[in-house]
PDB file of C-alpha atoms in Angstrom:
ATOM      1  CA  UNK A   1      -7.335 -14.182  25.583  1.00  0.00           C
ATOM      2  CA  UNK A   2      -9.133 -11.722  22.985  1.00  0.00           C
ATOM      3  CA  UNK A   3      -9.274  -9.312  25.127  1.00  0.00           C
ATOM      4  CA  UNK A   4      -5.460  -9.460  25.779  1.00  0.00           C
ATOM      5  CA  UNK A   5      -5.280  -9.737  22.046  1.00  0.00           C
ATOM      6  CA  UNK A   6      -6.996  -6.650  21.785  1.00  0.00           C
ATOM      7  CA  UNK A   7      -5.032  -4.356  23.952  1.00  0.00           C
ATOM      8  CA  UNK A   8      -1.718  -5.520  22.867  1.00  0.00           C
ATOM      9  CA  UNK A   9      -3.039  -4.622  19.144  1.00  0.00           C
ATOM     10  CA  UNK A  10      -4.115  -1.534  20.736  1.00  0.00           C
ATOM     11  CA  UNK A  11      -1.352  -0.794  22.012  1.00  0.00           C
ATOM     12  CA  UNK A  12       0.759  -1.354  18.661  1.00  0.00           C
ATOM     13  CA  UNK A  13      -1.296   0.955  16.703  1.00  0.00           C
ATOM     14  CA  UNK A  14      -0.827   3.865  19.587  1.00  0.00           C
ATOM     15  CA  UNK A  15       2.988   3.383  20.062  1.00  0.00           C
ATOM     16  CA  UNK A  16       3.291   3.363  15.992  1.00  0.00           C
ATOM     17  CA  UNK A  17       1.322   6.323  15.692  1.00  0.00           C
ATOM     18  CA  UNK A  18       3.036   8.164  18.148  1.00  0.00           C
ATOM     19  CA  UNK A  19       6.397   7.362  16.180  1.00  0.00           C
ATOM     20  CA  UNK A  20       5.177   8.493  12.787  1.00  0.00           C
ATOM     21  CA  UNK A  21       4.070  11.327  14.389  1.00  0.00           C
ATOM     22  CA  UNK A  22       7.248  12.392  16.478  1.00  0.00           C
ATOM     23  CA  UNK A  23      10.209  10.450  14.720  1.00  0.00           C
ATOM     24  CA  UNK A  24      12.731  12.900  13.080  1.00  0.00           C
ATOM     25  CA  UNK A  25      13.273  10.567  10.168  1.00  0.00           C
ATOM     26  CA  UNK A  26      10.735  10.405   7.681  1.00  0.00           C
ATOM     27  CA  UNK A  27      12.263   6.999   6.699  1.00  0.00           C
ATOM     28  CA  UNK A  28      11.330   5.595  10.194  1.00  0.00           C
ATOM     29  CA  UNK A  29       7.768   7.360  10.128  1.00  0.00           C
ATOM     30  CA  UNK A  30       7.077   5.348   6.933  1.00  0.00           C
ATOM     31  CA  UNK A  31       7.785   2.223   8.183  1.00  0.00           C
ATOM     32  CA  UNK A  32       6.315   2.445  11.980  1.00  0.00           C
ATOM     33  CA  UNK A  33       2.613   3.487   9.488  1.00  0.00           C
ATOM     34  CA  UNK A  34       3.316  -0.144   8.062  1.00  0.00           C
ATOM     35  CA  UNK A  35       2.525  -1.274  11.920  1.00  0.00           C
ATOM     36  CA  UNK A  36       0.037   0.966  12.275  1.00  0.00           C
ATOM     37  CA  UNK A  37      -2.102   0.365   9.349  1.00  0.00           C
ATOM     38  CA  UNK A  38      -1.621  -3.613  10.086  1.00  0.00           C
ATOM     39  CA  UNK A  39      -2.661  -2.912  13.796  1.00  0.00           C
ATOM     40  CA  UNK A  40      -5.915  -1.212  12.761  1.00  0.00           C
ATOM     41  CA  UNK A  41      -6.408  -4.246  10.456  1.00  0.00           C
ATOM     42  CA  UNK A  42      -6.323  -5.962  13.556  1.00  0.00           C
ATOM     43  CA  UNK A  43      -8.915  -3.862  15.486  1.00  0.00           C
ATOM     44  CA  UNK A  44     -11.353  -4.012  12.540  1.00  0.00           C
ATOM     45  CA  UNK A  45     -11.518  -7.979  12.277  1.00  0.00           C
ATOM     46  CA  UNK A  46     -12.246  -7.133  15.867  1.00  0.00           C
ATOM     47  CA  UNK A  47     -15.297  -5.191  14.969  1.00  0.00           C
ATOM     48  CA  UNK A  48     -16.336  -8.197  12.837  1.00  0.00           C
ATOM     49  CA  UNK A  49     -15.335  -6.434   9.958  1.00  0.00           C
ATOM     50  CA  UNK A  50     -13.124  -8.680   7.706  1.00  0.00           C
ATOM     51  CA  UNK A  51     -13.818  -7.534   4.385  1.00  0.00           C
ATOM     52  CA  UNK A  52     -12.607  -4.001   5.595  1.00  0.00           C
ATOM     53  CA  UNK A  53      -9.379  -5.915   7.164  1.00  0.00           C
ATOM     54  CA  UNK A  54      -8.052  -7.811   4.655  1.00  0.00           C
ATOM     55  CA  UNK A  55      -9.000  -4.494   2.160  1.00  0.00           C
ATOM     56  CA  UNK A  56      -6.847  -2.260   4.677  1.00  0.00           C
ATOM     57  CA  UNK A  57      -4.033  -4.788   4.140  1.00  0.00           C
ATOM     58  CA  UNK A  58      -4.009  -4.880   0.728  1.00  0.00           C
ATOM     59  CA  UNK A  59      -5.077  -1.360  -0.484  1.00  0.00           C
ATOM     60  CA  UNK A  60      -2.591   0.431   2.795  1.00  0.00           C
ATOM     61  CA  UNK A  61      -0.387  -1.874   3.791  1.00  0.00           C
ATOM     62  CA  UNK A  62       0.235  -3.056   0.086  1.00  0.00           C
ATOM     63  CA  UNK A  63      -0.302  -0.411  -1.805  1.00  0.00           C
ATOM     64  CA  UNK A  64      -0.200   3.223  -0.230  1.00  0.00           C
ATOM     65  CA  UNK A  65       2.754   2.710   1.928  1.00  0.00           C
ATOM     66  CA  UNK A  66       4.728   2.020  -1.401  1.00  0.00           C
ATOM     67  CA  UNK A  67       3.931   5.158  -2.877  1.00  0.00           C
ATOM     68  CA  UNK A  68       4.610   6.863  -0.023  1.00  0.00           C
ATOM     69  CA  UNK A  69       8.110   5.157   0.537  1.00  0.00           C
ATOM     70  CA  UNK A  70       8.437   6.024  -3.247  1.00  0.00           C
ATOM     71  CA  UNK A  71       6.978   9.496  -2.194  1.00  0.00           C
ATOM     72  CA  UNK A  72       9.868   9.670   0.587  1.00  0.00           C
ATOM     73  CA  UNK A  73      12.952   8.247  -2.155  1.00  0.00           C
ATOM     74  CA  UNK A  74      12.286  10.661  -5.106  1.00  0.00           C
ATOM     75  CA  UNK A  75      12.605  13.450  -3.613  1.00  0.00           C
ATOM     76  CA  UNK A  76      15.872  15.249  -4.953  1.00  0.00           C
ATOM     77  CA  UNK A  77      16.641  16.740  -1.137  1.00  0.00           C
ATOM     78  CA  UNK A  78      17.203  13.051  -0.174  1.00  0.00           C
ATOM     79  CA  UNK A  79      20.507  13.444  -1.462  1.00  0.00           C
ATOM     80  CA  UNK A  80      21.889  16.466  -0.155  1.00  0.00           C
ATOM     81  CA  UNK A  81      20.151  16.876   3.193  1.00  0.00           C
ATOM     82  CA  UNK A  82      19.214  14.135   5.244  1.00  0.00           C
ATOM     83  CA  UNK A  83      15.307  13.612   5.219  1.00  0.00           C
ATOM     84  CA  UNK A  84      13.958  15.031   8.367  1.00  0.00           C
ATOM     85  CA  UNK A  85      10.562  16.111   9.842  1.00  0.00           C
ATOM     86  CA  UNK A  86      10.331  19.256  11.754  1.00  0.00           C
ATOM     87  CA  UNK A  87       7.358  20.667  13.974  1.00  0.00           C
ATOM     88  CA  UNK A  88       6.658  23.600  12.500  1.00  0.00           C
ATOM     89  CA  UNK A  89       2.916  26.014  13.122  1.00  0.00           C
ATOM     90  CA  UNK A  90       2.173  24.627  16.605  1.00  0.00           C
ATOM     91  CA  UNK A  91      -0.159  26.703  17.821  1.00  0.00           C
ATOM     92  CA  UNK A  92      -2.611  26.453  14.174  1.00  0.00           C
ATOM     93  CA  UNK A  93      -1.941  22.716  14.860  1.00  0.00           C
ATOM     94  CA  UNK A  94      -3.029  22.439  17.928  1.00  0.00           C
ATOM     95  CA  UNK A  95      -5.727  24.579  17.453  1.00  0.00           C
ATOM     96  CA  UNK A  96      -6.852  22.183  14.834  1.00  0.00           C
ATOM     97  CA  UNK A  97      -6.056  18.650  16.328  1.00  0.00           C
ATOM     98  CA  UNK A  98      -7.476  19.957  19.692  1.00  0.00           C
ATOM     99  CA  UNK A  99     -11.037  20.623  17.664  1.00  0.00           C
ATOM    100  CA  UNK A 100     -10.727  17.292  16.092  1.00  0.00           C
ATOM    101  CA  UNK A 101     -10.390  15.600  19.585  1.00  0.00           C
ATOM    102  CA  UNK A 102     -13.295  17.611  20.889  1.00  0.00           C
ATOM    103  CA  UNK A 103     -15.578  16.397  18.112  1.00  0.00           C
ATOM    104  CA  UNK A 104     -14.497  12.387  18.205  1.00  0.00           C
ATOM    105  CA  UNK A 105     -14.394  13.096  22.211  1.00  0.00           C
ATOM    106  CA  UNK A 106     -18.623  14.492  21.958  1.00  0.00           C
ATOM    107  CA  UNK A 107     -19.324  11.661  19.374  1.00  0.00           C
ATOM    108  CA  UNK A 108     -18.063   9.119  21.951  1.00  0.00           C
ATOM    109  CA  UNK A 109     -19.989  10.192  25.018  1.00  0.00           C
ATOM    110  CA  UNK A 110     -23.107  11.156  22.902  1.00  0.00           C
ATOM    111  CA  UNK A 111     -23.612   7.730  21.310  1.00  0.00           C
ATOM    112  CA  UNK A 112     -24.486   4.399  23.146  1.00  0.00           C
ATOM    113  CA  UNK A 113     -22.660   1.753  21.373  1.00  0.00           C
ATOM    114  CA  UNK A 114     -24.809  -1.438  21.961  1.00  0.00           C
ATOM    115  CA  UNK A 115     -22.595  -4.626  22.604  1.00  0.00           C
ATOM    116  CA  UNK A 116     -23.341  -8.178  20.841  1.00  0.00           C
ATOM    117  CA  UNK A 117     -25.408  -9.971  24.059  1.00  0.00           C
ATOM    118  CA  UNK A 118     -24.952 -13.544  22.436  1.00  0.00           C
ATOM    119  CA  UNK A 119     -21.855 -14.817  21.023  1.00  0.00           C
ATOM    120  CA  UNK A 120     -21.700 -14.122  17.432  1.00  0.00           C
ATOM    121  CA  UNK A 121     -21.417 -16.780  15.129  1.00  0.00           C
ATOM    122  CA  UNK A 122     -18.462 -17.075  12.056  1.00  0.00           C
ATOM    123  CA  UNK A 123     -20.932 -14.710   9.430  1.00  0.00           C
ATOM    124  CA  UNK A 124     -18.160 -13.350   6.718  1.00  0.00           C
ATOM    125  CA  UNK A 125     -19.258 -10.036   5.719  1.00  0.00           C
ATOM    126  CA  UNK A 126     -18.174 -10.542   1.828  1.00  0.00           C
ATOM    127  CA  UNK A 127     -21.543 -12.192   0.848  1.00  0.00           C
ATOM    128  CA  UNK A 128     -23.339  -8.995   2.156  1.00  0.00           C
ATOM    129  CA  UNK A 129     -21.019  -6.387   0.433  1.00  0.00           C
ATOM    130  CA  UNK A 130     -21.041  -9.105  -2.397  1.00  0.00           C
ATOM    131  CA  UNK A 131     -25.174  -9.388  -2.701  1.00  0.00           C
ATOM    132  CA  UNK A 132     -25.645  -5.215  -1.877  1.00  0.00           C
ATOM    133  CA  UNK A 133     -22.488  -4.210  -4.167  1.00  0.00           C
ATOM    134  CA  UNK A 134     -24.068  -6.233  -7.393  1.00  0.00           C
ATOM    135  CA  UNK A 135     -27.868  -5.527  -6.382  1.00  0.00           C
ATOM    136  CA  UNK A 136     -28.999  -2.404  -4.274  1.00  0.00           C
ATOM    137  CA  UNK A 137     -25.634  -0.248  -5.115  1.00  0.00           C
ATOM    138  CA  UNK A 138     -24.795  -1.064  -9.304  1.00  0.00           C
ATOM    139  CA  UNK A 139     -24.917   1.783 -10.537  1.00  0.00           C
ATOM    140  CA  UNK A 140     -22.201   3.092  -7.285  1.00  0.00           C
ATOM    141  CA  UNK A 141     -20.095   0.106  -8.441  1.00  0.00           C
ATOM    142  CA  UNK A 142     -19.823   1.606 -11.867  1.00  0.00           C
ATOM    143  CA  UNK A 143     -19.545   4.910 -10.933  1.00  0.00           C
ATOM    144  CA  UNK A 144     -16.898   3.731  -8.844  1.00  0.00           C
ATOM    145  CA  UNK A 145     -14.669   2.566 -11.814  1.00  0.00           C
ATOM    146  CA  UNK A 146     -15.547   5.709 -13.623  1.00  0.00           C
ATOM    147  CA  UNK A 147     -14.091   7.569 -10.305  1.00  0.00           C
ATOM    148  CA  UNK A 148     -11.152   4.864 -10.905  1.00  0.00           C
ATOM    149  CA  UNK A 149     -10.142   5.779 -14.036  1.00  0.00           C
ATOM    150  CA  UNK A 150     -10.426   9.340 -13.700  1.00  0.00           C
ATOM    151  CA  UNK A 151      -8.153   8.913 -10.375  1.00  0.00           C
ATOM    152  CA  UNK A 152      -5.497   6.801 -13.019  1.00  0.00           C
ATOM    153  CA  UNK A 153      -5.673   9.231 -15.793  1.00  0.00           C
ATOM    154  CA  UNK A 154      -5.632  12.141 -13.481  1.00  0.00           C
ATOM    155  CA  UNK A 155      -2.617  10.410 -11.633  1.00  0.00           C
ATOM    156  CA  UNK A 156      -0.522   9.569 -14.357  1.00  0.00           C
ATOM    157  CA  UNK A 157      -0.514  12.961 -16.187  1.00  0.00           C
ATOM    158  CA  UNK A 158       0.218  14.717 -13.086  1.00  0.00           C
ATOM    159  CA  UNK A 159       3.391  12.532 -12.449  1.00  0.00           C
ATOM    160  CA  UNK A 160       4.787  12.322 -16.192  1.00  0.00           C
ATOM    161  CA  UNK A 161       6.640  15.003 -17.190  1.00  0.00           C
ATOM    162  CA  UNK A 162       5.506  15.896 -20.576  1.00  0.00           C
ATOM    163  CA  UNK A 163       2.028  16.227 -21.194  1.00  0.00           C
TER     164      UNK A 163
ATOM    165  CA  UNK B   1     -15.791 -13.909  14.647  1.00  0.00           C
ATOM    166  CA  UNK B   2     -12.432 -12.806  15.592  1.00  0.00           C
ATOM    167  CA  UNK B   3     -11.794 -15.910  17.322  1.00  0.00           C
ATOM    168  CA  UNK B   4     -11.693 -17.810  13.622  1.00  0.00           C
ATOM    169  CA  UNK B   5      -8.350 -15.422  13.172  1.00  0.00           C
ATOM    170  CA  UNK B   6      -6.659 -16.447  15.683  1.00  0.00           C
ATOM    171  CA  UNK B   7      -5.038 -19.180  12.992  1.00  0.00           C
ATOM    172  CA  UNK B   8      -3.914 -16.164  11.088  1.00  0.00           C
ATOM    173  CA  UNK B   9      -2.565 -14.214  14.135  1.00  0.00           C
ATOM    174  CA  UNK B  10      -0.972 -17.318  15.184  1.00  0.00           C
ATOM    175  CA  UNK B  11       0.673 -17.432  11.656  1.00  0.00           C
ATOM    176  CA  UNK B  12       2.126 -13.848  11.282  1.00  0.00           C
ATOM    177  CA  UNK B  13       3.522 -14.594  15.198  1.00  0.00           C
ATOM    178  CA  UNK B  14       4.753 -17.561  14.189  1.00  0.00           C
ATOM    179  CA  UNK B  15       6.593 -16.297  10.827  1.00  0.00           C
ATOM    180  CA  UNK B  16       8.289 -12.889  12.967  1.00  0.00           C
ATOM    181  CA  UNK B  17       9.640 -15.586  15.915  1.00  0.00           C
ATOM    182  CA  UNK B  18      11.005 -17.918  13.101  1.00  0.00           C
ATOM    183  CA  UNK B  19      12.743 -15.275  11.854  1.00  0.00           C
ATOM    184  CA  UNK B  20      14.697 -14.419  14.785  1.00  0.00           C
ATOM    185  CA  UNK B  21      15.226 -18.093  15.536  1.00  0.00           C
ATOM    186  CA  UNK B  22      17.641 -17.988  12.304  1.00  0.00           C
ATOM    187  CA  UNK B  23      19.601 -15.236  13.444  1.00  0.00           C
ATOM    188  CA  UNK B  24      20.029 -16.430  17.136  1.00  0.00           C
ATOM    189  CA  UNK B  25      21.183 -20.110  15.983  1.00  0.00           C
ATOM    190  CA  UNK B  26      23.890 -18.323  13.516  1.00  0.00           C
ATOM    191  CA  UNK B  27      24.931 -15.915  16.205  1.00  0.00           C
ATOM    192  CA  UNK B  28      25.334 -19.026  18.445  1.00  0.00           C
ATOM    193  CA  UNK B  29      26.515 -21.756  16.683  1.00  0.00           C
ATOM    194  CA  UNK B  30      28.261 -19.938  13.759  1.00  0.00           C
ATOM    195  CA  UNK B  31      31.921 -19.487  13.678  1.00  0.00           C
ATOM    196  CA  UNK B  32      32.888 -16.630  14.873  1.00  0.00           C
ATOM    197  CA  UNK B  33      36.392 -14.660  13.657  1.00  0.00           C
ATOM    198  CA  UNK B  34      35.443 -10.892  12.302  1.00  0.00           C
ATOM    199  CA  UNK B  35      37.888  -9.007  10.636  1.00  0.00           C
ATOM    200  CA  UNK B  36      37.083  -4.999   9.708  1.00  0.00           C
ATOM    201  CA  UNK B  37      36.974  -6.150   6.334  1.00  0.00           C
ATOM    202  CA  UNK B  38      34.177  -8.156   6.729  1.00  0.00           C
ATOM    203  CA  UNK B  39      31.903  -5.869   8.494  1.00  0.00           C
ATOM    204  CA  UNK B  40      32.491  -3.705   5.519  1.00  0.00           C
ATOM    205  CA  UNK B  41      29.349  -2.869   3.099  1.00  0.00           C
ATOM    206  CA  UNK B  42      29.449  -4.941  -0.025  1.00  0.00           C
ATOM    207  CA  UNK B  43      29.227  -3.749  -3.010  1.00  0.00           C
ATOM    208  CA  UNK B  44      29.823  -6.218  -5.892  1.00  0.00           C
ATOM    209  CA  UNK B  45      33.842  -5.891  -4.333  1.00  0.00           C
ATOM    210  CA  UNK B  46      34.284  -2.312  -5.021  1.00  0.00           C
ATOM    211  CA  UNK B  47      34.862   0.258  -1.933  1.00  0.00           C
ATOM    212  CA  UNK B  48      31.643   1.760  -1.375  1.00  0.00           C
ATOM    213  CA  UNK B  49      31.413   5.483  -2.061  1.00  0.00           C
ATOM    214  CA  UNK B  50      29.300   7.461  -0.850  1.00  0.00           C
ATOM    215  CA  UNK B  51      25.506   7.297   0.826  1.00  0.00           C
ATOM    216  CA  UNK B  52      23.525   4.776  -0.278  1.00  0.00           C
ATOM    217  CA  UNK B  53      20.459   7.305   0.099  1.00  0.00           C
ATOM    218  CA  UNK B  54      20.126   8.224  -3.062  1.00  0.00           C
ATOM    219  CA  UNK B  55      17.257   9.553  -5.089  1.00  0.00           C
ATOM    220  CA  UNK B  56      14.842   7.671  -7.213  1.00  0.00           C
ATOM    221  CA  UNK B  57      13.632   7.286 -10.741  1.00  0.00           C
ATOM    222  CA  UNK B  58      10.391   9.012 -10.986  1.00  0.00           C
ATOM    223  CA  UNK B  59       8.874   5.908 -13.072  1.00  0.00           C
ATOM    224  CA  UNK B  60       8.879   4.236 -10.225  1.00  0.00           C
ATOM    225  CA  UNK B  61       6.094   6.601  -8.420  1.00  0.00           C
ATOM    226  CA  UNK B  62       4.114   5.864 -12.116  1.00  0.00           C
ATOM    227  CA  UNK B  63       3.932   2.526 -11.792  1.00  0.00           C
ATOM    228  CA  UNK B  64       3.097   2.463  -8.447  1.00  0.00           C
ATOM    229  CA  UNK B  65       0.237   4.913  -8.586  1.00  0.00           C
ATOM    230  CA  UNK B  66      -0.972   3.036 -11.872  1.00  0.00           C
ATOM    231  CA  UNK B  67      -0.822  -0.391  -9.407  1.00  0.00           C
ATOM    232  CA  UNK B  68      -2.630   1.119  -6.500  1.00  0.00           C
ATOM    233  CA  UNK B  69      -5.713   2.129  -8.972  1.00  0.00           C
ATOM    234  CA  UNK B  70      -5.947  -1.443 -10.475  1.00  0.00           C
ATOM    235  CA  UNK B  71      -5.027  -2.840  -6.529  1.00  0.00           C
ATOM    236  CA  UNK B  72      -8.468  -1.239  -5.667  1.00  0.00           C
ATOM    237  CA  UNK B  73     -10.212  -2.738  -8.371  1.00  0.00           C
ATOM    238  CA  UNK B  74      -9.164  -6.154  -7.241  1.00  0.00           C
ATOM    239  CA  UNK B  75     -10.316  -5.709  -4.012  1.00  0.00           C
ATOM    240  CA  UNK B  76     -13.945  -5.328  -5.885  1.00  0.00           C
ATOM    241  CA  UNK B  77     -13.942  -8.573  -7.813  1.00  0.00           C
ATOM    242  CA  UNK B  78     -13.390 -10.450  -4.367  1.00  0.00           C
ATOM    243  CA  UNK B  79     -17.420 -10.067  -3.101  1.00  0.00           C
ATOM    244  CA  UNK B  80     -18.562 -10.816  -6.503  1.00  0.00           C
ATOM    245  CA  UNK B  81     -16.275 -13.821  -6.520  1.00  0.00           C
ATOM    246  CA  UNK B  82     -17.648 -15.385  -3.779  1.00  0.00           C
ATOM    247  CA  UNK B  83     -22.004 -13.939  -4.755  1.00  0.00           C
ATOM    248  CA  UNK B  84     -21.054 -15.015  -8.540  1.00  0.00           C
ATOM    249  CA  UNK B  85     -22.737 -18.813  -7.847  1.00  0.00           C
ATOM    250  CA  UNK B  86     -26.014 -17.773  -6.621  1.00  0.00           C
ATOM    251  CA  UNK B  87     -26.269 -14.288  -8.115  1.00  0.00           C
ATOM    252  CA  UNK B  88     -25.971 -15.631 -11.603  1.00  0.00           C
ATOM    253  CA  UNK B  89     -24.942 -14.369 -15.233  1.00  0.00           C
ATOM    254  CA  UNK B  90     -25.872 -10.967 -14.865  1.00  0.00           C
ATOM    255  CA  UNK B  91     -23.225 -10.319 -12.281  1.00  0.00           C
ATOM    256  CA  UNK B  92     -20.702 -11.269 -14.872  1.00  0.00           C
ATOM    257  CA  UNK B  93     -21.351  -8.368 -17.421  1.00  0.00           C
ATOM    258  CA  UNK B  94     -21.315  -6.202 -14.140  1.00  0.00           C
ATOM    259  CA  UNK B  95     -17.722  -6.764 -13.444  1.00  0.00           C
ATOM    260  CA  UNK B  96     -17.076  -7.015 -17.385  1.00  0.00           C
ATOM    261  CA  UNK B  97     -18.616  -3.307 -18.205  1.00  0.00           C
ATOM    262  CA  UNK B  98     -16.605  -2.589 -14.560  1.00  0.00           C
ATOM    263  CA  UNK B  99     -13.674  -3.687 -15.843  1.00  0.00           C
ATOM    264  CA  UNK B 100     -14.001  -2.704 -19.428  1.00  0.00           C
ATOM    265  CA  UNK B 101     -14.177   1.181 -17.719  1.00  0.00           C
ATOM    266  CA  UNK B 102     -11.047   0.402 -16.226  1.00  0.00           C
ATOM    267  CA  UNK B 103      -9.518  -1.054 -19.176  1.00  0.00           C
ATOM    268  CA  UNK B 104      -9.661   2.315 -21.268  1.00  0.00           C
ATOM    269  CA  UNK B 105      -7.281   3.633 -18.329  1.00  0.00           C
ATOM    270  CA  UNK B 106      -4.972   0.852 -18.825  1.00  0.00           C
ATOM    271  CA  UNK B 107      -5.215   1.352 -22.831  1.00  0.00           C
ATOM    272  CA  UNK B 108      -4.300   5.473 -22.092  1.00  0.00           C
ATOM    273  CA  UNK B 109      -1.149   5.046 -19.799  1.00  0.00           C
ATOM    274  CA  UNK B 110      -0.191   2.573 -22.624  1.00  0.00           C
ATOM    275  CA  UNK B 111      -0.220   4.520 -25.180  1.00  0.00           C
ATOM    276  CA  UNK B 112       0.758   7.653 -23.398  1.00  0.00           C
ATOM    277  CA  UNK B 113       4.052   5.707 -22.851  1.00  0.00           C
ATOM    278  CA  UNK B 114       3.652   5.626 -19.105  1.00  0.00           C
ATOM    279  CA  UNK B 115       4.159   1.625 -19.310  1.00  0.00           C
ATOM    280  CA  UNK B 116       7.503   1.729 -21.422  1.00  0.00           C
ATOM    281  CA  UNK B 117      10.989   1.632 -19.023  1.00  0.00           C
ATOM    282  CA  UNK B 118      13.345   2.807 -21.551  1.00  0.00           C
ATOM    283  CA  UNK B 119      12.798   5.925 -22.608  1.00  0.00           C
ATOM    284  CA  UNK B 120      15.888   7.125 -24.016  1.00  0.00           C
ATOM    285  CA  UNK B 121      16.667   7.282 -28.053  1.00  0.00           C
ATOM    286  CA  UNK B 122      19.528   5.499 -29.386  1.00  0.00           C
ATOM    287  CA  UNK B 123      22.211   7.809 -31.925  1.00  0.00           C
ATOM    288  CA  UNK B 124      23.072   4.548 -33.274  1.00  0.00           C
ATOM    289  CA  UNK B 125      20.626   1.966 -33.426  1.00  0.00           C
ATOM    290  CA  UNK B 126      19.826  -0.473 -35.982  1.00  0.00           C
ATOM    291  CA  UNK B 127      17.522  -3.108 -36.508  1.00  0.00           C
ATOM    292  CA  UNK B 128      15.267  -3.857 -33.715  1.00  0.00           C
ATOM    293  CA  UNK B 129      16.716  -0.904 -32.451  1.00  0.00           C
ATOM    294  CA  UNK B 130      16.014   1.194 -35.432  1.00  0.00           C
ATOM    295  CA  UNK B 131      12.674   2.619 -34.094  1.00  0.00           C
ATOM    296  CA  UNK B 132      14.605   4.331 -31.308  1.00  0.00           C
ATOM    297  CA  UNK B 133      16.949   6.436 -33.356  1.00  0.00           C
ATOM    298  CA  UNK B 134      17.378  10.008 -32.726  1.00  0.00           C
ATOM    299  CA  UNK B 135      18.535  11.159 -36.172  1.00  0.00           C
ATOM    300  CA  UNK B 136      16.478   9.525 -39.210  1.00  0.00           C
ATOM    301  CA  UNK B 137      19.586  10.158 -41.732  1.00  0.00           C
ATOM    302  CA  UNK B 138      22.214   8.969 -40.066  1.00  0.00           C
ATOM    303  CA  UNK B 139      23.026   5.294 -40.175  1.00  0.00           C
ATOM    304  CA  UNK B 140      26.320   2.935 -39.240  1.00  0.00           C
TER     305      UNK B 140
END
């Protein structure tokens, strides 16, 4: 049953990728990345990785694909051209993607990825990121707002119009 | 562990199915006598004109980048939540000097303006609207 699970989530995230990636509206693209970012929230409670799963839901799925639907509506060519996504450089990006692949392709078959032998019991990860977030890694956590508010500051002067 | 979300999966499958259940009973059961009229857009009962792709206020895109900044720092009070009981006191001025960081930021797009909808300055105003005139010397 997981395992059928698994594929069927696999097979979400692929399809939905494969539409943001070749649909001709940008308005569709958008919203097939809402599947996709909820189908590799999927695969990561898979990899026992809830903390990352529910943050993927809330930081992408709640929060990124907004702005980029907002990215998508503000534009001022939404009203006198229909929004559309071309394939333009294909050679420089296949060049590029095809180097990617080669890498994540050489990463795969160069590293042995142990499986779990025993069942794994019901361990939340939170306590962990909780106990090394607020022990081992303070001073990250504060830098981390710092970064924060630099990212806010930085964000919102870029996107007012007066300075 | 993945087997514990199975409840959760079960949920979201449950909520999309339910969803089409409502509009397959009202395609089947409802009454059925379509006019052109009806299949018509509505608009508050005015023709529509025009696309209804139009563009956006930039505020908008503000707002939602200031969101997404204080989104991520909620997703960092959820470990200490649940470490708070056995790590103690001294987790709590962690998050507070954390939070008091991101606090300034808040205090800067508010004063910058960046939180305020209405922009514009009244020729006119009076009263509470007084603050918003565009021309000191001029009054009603």
């Amino acid at each position: 049953m997981g395992e059928v699970i698994f594929w069927v989530i696999w097979a979400l995230v692929a399809v939905s990728a494969m539409v943001v990636a070749f649909s001709k509206n940008l308005v569709y693209s958008v919203f097939s990345l809402l599947a996709t970012f909820i189908g590799v929230a999927g695969i990561y409670i898979f990899l026992n990785a809830d903390f990352l799963a529910v943050t993927q839901i809330v930081i992408y799925v709640g929060g990124i694909l907004v702005l980029l639907v907002f990215g998508i509506m503000l534009t001022n060519r939404i009203v006198v051209a229909k929004i559309t996504q071309s394939s333009l450089q294909r050679t420089t990006g296949l060049v590029v993607v095809g180097a990617i692949f080669l890498v994540l392709v050489l990463t795969l078959l160069n590293q042995t990825w142990p499986l779990a032998t025993s069942a794994a019991e019901f361990d939340s990860t939170v306590n962990n990121i909780g106990e090394l977030l607020f022990g081992d890694y303070l001073i990250l956590f504060e830098v981390a707002s710092v970064l924060l508010l630099g990212a806010l500051i930085g964000a919102a002067t870029l996107a007012r119009k007066e300075l | 562990m993945h087997e514990h979300y199975g409840v959760v999966l079960a949920f979201g499958i449950l909520g999309f199915i339910l969803m089409y259940v409502a509009f397959i009973l009202q395609k089947l059961i409802g009454p059925k006598n379509s006019s052109e009229l009806k299949l018509d857009t509505y608009e508050c009962g005015e023709p529509t004109e025009g696309s209804s792709w139009v563009q956006f206020n930039i505020r908008f895109y503000v707002i939602a980048l200031i969101f997404i900044v204080f989104d991520v720092e909620v997703v960092f009070l959820f470990p200490w939540a649940v470490v708070f009981k056995d790590m103690g006191f001294v987790t709590f001025i962690e998050v507070f000097v954390f939070l008091a960081i991101l606090v300034v930021g808040l205090a800067y797009v508010w004063a910058k303006g960046d939180l305020e909808w209405v922009k514009m300055k009244l020729k006119y105003g009076t009263g509470r609207y007084a603050a918003t005139r565009l021309h000191e010397s001029e009054s009603p």
